[in-house]
Tab-separated table of C-alpha atoms in Angstrom:
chain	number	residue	atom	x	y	z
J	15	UNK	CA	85.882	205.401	24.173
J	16	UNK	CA	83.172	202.989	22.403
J	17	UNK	CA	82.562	205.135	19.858
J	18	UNK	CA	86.338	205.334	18.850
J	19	UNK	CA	86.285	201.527	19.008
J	20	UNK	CA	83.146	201.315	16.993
J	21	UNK	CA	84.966	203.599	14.594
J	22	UNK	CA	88.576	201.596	14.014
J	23	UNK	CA	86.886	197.989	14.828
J	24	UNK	CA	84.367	197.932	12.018
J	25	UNK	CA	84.572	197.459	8.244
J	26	UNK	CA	80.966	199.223	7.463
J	27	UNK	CA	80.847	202.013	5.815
J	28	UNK	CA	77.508	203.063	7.737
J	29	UNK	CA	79.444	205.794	10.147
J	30	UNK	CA	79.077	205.872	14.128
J	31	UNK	CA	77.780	208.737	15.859
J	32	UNK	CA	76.491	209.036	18.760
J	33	UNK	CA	72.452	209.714	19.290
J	34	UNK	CA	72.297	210.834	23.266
J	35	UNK	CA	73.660	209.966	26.375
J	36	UNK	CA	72.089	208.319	29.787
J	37	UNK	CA	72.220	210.788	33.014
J	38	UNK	CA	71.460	209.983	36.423
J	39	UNK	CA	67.891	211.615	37.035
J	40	UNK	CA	67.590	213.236	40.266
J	41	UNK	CA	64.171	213.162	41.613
J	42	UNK	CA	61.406	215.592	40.306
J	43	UNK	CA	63.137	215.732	36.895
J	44	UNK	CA	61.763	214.740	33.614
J	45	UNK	CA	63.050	211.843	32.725
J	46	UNK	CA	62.871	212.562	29.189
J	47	UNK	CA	64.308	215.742	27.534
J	48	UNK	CA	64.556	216.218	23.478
J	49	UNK	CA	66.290	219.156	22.401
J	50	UNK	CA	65.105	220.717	19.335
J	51	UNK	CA	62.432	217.891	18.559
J	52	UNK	CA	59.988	220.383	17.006
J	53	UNK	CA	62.719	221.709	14.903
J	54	UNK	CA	63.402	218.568	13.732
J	55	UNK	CA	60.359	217.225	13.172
J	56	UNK	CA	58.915	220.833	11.112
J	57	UNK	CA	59.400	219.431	7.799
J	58	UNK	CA	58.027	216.153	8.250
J	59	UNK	CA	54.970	217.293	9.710
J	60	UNK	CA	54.475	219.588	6.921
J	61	UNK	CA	55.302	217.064	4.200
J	62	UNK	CA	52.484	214.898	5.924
J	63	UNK	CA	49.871	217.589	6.611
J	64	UNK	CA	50.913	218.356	2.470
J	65	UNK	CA	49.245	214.452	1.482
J	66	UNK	CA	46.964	213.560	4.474
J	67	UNK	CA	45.848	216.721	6.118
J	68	UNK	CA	45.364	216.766	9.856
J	69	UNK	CA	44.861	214.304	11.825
J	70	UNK	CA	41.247	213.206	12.507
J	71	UNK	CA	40.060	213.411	16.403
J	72	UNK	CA	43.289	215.547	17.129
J	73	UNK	CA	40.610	218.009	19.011
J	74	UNK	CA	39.636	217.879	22.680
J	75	UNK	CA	36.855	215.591	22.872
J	76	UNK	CA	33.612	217.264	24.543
J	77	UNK	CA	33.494	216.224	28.534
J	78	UNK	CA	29.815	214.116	28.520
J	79	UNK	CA	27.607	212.763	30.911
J	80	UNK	CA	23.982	210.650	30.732
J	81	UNK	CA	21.448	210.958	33.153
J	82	UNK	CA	19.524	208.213	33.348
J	83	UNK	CA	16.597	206.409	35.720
J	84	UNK	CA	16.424	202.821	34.121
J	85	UNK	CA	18.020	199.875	32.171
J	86	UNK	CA	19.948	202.693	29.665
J	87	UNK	CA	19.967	200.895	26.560
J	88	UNK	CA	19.953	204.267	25.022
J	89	UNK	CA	23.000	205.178	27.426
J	90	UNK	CA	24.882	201.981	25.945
J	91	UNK	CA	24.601	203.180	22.410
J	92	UNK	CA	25.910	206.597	23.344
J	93	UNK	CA	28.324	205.209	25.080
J	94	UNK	CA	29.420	202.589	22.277
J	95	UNK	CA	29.572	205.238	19.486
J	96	UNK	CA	31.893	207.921	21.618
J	97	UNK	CA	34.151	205.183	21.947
J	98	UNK	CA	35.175	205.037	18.088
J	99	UNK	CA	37.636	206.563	16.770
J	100	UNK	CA	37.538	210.323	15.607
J	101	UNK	CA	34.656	210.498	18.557
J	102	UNK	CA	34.191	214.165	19.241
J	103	UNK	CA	32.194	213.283	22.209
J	104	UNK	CA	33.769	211.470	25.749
J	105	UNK	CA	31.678	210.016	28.303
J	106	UNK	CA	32.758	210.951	31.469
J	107	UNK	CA	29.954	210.058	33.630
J	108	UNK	CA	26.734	207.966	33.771
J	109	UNK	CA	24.385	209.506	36.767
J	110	UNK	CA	20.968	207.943	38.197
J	111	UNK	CA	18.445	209.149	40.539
J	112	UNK	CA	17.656	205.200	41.073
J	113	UNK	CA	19.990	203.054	43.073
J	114	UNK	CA	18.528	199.899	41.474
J	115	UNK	CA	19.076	201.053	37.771
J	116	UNK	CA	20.286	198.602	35.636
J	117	UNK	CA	21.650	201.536	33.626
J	118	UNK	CA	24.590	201.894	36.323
J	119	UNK	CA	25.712	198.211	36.545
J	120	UNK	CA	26.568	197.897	33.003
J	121	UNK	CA	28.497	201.569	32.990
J	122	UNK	CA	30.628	199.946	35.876
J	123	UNK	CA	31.122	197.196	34.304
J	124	UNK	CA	32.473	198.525	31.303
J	125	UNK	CA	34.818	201.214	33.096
J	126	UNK	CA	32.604	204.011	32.960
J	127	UNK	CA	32.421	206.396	36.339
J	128	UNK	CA	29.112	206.860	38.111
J	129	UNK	CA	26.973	208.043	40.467
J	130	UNK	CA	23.635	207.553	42.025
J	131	UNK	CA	21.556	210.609	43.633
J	132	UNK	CA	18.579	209.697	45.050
J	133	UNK	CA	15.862	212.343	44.536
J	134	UNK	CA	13.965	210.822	47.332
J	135	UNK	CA	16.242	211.965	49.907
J	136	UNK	CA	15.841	215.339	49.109
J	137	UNK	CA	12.768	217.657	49.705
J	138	UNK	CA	12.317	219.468	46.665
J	139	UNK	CA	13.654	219.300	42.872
J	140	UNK	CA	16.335	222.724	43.684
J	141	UNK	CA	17.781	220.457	46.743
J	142	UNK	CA	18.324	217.431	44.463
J	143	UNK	CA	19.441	219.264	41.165
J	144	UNK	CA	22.303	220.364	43.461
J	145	UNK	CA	23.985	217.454	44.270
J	146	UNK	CA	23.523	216.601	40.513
J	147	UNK	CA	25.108	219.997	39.598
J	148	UNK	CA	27.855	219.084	42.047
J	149	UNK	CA	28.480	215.743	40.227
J	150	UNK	CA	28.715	217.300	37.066
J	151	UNK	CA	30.977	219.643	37.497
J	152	UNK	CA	33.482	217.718	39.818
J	153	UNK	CA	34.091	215.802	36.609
J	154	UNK	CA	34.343	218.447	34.470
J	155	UNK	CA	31.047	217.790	32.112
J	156	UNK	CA	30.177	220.199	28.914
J	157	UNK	CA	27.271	217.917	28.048
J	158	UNK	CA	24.413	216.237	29.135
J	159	UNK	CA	22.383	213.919	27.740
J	160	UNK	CA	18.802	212.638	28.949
J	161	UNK	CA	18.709	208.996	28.166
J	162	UNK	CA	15.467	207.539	29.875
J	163	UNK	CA	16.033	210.285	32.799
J	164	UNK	CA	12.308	210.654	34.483
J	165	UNK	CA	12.686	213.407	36.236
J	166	UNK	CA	11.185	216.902	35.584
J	167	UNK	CA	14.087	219.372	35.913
J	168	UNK	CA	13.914	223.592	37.108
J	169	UNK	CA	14.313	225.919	34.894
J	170	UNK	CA	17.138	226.811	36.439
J	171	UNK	CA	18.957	223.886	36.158
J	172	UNK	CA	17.813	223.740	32.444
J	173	UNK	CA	18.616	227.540	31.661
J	174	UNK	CA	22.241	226.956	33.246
J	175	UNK	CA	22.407	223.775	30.588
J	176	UNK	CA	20.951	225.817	27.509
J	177	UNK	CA	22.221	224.378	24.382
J	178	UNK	CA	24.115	221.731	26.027
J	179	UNK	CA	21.555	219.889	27.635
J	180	UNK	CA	19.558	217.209	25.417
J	181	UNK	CA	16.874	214.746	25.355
J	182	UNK	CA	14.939	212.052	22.784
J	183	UNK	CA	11.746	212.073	22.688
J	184	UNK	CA	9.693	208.760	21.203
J	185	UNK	CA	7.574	211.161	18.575
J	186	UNK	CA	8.078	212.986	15.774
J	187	UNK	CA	7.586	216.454	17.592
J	188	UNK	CA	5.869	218.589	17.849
J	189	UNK	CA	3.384	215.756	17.685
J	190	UNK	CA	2.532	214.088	20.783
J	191	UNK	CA	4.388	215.847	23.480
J	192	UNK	CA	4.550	214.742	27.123
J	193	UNK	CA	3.690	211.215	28.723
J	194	UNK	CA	2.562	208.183	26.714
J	195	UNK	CA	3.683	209.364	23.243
J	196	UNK	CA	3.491	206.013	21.731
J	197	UNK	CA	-0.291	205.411	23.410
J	198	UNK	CA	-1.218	208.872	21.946
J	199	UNK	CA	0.080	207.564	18.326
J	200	UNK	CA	-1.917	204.689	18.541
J	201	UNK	CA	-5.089	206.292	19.487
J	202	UNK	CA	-4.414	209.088	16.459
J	203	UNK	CA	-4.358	206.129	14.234
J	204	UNK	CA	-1.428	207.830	12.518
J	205	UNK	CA	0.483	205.733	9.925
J	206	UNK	CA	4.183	207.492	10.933
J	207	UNK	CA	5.540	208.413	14.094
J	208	UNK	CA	9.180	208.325	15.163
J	209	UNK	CA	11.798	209.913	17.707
J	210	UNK	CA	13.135	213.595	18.196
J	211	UNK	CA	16.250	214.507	19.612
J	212	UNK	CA	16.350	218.191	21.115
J	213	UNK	CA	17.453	220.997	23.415
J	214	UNK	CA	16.080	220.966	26.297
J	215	UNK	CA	13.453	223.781	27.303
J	216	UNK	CA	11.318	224.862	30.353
J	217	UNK	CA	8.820	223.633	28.031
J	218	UNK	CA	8.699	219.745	27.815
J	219	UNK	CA	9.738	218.644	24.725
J	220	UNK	CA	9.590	221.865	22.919
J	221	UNK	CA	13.284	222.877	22.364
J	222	UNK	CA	14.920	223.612	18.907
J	223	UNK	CA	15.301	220.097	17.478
J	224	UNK	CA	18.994	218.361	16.449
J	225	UNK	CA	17.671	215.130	14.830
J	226	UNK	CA	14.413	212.918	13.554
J	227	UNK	CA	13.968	209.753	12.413
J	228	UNK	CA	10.606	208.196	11.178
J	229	UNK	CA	9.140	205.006	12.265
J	230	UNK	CA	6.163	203.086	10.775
J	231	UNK	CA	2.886	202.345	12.898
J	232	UNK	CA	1.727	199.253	11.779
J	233	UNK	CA	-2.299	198.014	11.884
J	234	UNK	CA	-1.668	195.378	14.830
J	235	UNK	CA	0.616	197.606	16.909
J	236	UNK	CA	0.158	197.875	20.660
J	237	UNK	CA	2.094	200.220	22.455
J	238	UNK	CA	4.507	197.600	23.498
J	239	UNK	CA	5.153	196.779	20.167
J	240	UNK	CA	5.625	200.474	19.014
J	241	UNK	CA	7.884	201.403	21.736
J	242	UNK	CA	10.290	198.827	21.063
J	243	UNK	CA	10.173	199.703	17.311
J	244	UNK	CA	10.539	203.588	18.463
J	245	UNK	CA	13.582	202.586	20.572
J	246	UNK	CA	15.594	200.771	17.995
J	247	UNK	CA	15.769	204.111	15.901
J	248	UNK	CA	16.469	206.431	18.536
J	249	UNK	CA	19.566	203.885	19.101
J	250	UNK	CA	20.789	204.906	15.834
J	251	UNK	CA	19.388	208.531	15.722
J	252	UNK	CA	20.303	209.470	19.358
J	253	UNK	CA	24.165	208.607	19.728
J	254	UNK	CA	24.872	210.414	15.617
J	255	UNK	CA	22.810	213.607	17.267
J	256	UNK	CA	25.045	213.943	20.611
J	257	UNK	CA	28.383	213.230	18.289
J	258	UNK	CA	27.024	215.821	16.029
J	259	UNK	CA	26.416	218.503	19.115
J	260	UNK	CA	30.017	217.490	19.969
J	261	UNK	CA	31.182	218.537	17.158
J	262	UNK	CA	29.769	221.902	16.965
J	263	UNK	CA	30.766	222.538	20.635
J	264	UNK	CA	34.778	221.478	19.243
J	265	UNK	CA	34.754	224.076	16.712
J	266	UNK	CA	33.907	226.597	19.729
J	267	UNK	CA	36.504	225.536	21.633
């Protein structure tokens, strides 16, 4: 017996005991078992909930995916900002109706899943939103953002999304809606424009707003110039507004 050994072989005064014993596992088992861990553990976990509280990010984070049609540098700070800790938001899956999107090569390459459908193989909007729908929910999403997506969508793929389906906009709305928002600053000759993030509506651009940020228009501006101004905000506007949608959806959960 090792333990009786252990017991008449050692001068310590630290007593042996023994902590568990190794079975053979038959297949299917768990290999593991703890008896009366929770037990164990109760007033430990109290004591620390006592001083620290819970624990940050304990919470299921929210399923998300980005649609997208382009480069996604919008996509990339969504994705970099879910992927901090305490991140109430997971992405899931980056989607593209372009097979040559930039957008999708740098998801792959940094481990997030994808897929491309085409809308030009399909005949109408209904047909294609389908095999988007299909995507979605095979992995699960709760989510979606529009980052860059340039596609019109149904209203009944939007009213099946409501409240969980969102989109930036490069103006501060309701000024500007639509197409060309920078080009339509420009020719206001306003001295502040900016970025929205929203719901998404039948109506373009015209669902209950989450988040804006203001951006200067300065005299020598062209619409280049703007846009890339525009688009450096709604990198730091558009990832806090999905974590902050997240959020809201965790507390539902």
């Amino acid at each position: 017996d090792v333990l009786a050994l252990l017991k008449d072989g050692s001068d310590s005064k630290v007593e042996a005991f023994v902590a568990g014993r190794l079975n053979k596992c038959c297949e299917g088992e768990r290999r593991v078992v703890i008896n009366n861990l929770e037990k164990s553990m109760a007033s430990q976990v109290q004591e620390f909930k006592l001083h620290h509280g819970t624990l940050k990010g304990s919470k299921r984070r929210i399923r998300t995916a980005i649609l997208i049609s382009g480069r996604g540098s919008n996509m990339e700070a969504i994705i970099h900002s879910s992927q901090q800790a305490g991140s109430s938001a997971e992405v899931v899956l980056v989607l593209s109706n372009k097979l040559e999107a930039a957008g999708i090569t740098w998801a792959k390459e940094h481990d997030i899943c994808t897929a491309i459908v085409e809308h030009r193989k399909y005949k109408d909007r209904a047909s294609f939103e389908a095999v988007v729908q299909s995507e979605l929910e095979r992995k699960g999403v709760e989510l979606v953002c529009l980052a860059g997506f340039m596609r019109v969508l149904t209203g009944s793929f939007v009213t099946f999304w409501k409240n969980k389906l969102i989109n930036i906009h490069p103006s501060i709305l309701p000024s500007f809606k639509g197409k060309d928002a920078q080009k339509q600053a420009l020719e206001a000759k306003v001295k502040i424009t900016g970025c929205t993030v929203h719901f998404v509506e039948v109506e373009v651009d015209s669902g209950e707003i989450i988040a804006q940020a203001s951006v200067e228009v300065l005299p020598d501006d062209t619409e280049e110039v703007l846009s890339e101004r525009i688009r450096r905000t709604e990198h730091d506007i558009f990832p806090r507004a999905v974590l902050s949608v997240a959020a809201t959806m965790q507390e539902q959960i």
